[in-house]
Amino acid sequence: MERAIDVVKKNQIENSQWQKEATEARENWGWMKYSMQIALKVRSKMKSDGITQCALAAKLGCTQQYVSLILKGKENLTLETIAKLESALHIDLWGSSCWGDGYQPVQPTRQYLSDNIAPEYGRQK
């Protein structure tokens, strides 16, 4: 019969992998949240268009294993990889989050509180 302390020590050793993964996820959450969002969009597009991991890998010029890592949402993607994904899948992964409306930057306009105030602003009396 095993002693309780031996069972606890055994479980600590066996569970060290999930503790390592939890610590890693907590430390890398800053970029992982974006990676997960991209993975969801890529998965959705692949499913709707019937694209396999191998087919996407061929379009990206990488291995199927790397595509699998991307789809898990745990890969720290470079801007180059994001651009390749957008081009290969014909989707917008980055632009809408940066510019609000696709890749069209919003042009700043000068606005005044009142049209009556605008003509006098800056004039000397």
GROMACS .gro file of C-alpha atoms in nm:
model
  125
    1MET     CA    1   0.000   0.000   0.000
    2GLU     CA    2   0.134   0.344  -0.099
    3ARG     CA    3   0.171   0.618   0.154
    4ALA     CA    4  -0.019   0.940   0.089
    5ILE     CA    5   0.302   1.143   0.065
    6ASP     CA    6   0.433   0.908  -0.206
    7VAL     CA    7   0.113   0.953  -0.408
    8VAL     CA    8   0.139   1.333  -0.381
    9LYS     CA    9   0.505   1.333  -0.488
   10LYS     CA   10   0.427   1.102  -0.780
   11ASN     CA   11   0.142   1.332  -0.896
   12GLN     CA   12   0.364   1.639  -0.868
   13ILE     CA   13   0.614   1.484  -1.106
   14GLU     CA   14   0.346   1.365  -1.350
   15ASN     CA   15   0.166   1.701  -1.352
   16SER     CA   16   0.478   1.909  -1.406
   17GLN     CA   17   0.409   1.926  -1.783
   18TRP     CA   18   0.071   2.098  -1.744
   19GLN     CA   19   0.226   2.336  -1.488
   20LYS     CA   20   0.498   2.422  -1.738
   21GLU     CA   21   0.241   2.484  -2.012
   22ALA     CA   22   0.024   2.696  -1.780
   23THR     CA   23   0.323   2.909  -1.679
   24GLU     CA   24   0.425   2.951  -2.042
   25ALA     CA   25   0.073   3.055  -2.143
   26ARG     CA   26   0.053   3.306  -1.858
   27GLU     CA   27   0.392   3.459  -1.948
   28ASN     CA   28   0.314   3.481  -2.321
   29TRP     CA   29  -0.050   3.588  -2.306
   30GLY     CA   30   0.030   3.927  -2.462
   31TRP     CA   31   0.100   3.786  -2.807
   32MET     CA   32  -0.089   3.458  -2.768
   33LYS     CA   33  -0.428   3.631  -2.759
   34TYR     CA   34  -0.362   3.769  -3.108
   35SER     CA   35  -0.223   3.439  -3.231
   36MET     CA   36  -0.539   3.263  -3.114
   37GLN     CA   37  -0.762   3.515  -3.292
   38ILE     CA   38  -0.566   3.470  -3.614
   39ALA     CA   39  -0.581   3.091  -3.578
   40LEU     CA   40  -0.960   3.104  -3.546
   41LYS     CA   41  -0.995   3.321  -3.858
   42VAL     CA   42  -0.758   3.100  -4.057
   43ARG     CA   43  -0.937   2.780  -3.947
   44SER     CA   44  -1.274   2.928  -4.038
   45LYS     CA   45  -1.155   3.036  -4.384
   46MET     CA   46  -0.989   2.700  -4.447
   47LYS     CA   47  -1.308   2.518  -4.352
   48SER     CA   48  -1.534   2.739  -4.564
   49ASP     CA   49  -1.305   2.709  -4.869
   50GLY     CA   50  -1.220   2.341  -4.817
   51ILE     CA   51  -0.845   2.404  -4.788
   52THR     CA   52  -0.629   2.140  -4.621
   53GLN     CA   53  -0.324   2.205  -4.406
   54CYS     CA   54  -0.104   2.057  -4.679
   55ALA     CA   55  -0.255   2.286  -4.944
   56LEU     CA   56  -0.206   2.593  -4.723
   57ALA     CA   57   0.151   2.486  -4.647
   58ALA     CA   58   0.222   2.469  -5.022
   59LYS     CA   59   0.083   2.820  -5.070
   60LEU     CA   60   0.288   2.955  -4.778
   61GLY     CA   61   0.605   2.768  -4.872
   62CYS     CA   62   0.633   2.595  -4.536
   63THR     CA   63   0.564   2.254  -4.385
   64GLN     CA   64   0.229   2.111  -4.283
   65GLN     CA   65   0.366   2.086  -3.928
   66TYR     CA   66   0.421   2.463  -3.918
   67VAL     CA   67   0.064   2.522  -4.039
   68SER     CA   68  -0.053   2.293  -3.759
   69LEU     CA   69   0.133   2.511  -3.506
   70ILE     CA   70  -0.030   2.823  -3.649
   71LEU     CA   71  -0.375   2.666  -3.622
   72LYS     CA   72  -0.318   2.583  -3.255
   73GLY     CA   73  -0.285   2.957  -3.182
   74LYS     CA   74   0.038   2.911  -2.991
   75GLU     CA   75   0.282   3.036  -3.254
   76ASN     CA   76   0.439   3.382  -3.227
   77LEU     CA   77   0.371   3.491  -3.585
   78THR     CA   78   0.582   3.744  -3.768
   79LEU     CA   79   0.423   4.019  -3.977
   80GLU     CA   80   0.563   3.843  -4.283
   81THR     CA   81   0.379   3.521  -4.194
   82ILE     CA   82   0.055   3.712  -4.130
   83ALA     CA   83   0.089   3.882  -4.470
   84LYS     CA   84   0.151   3.544  -4.638
   85LEU     CA   85  -0.159   3.399  -4.469
   86GLU     CA   86  -0.368   3.695  -4.587
   87SER     CA   87  -0.243   3.656  -4.943
   88ALA     CA   88  -0.282   3.277  -4.953
   89LEU     CA   89  -0.635   3.279  -4.809
   90HIS     CA   90  -0.754   3.614  -4.950
   91ILE     CA   91  -0.861   3.736  -4.606
   92ASP     CA   92  -0.786   4.034  -4.387
   93LEU     CA   93  -0.622   3.930  -4.060
   94TRP     CA   94  -0.449   4.252  -3.966
   95GLY     CA   95  -0.577   4.552  -4.162
   96SER     CA   96  -0.925   4.578  -4.014
   97SER     CA   97  -0.787   4.581  -3.662
   98CYS     CA   98  -0.540   4.858  -3.749
   99TRP     CA   99  -0.739   5.081  -3.978
  100GLY     CA  100  -1.098   5.012  -3.884
  101ASP     CA  101  -1.215   4.965  -4.244
  102GLY     CA  102  -0.979   4.731  -4.425
  103TYR     CA  103  -0.657   4.891  -4.538
  104GLN     CA  104  -0.802   5.238  -4.589
  105PRO     CA  105  -0.651   5.477  -4.334
  106VAL     CA  106  -0.888   5.741  -4.206
  107GLN     CA  107  -0.793   6.089  -4.324
  108PRO     CA  108  -0.792   6.343  -4.044
  109THR     CA  109  -1.020   6.640  -4.092
  110ARG     CA  110  -1.020   6.975  -3.920
  111GLN     CA  111  -1.339   7.032  -3.728
  112TYR     CA  112  -1.450   7.336  -3.532
  113LEU     CA  113  -1.699   7.359  -3.250
  114SER     CA  114  -1.900   7.611  -3.444
  115ASP     CA  115  -1.889   7.750  -3.796
  116ASN     CA  116  -1.930   8.096  -3.647
  117ILE     CA  117  -1.608   8.063  -3.447
  118ALA     CA  118  -1.393   7.916  -3.725
  119PRO     CA  119  -1.358   8.233  -3.945
  120GLU     CA  120  -1.248   8.449  -3.651
  121TYR     CA  121  -1.000   8.198  -3.515
  122GLY     CA  122  -0.648   8.332  -3.549
  123ARG     CA  123  -0.745   8.675  -3.690
  124GLN     CA  124  -0.612   8.984  -3.531
  125LYS     CA  125  -0.861   9.251  -3.431
   0.00000   0.00000   0.00000
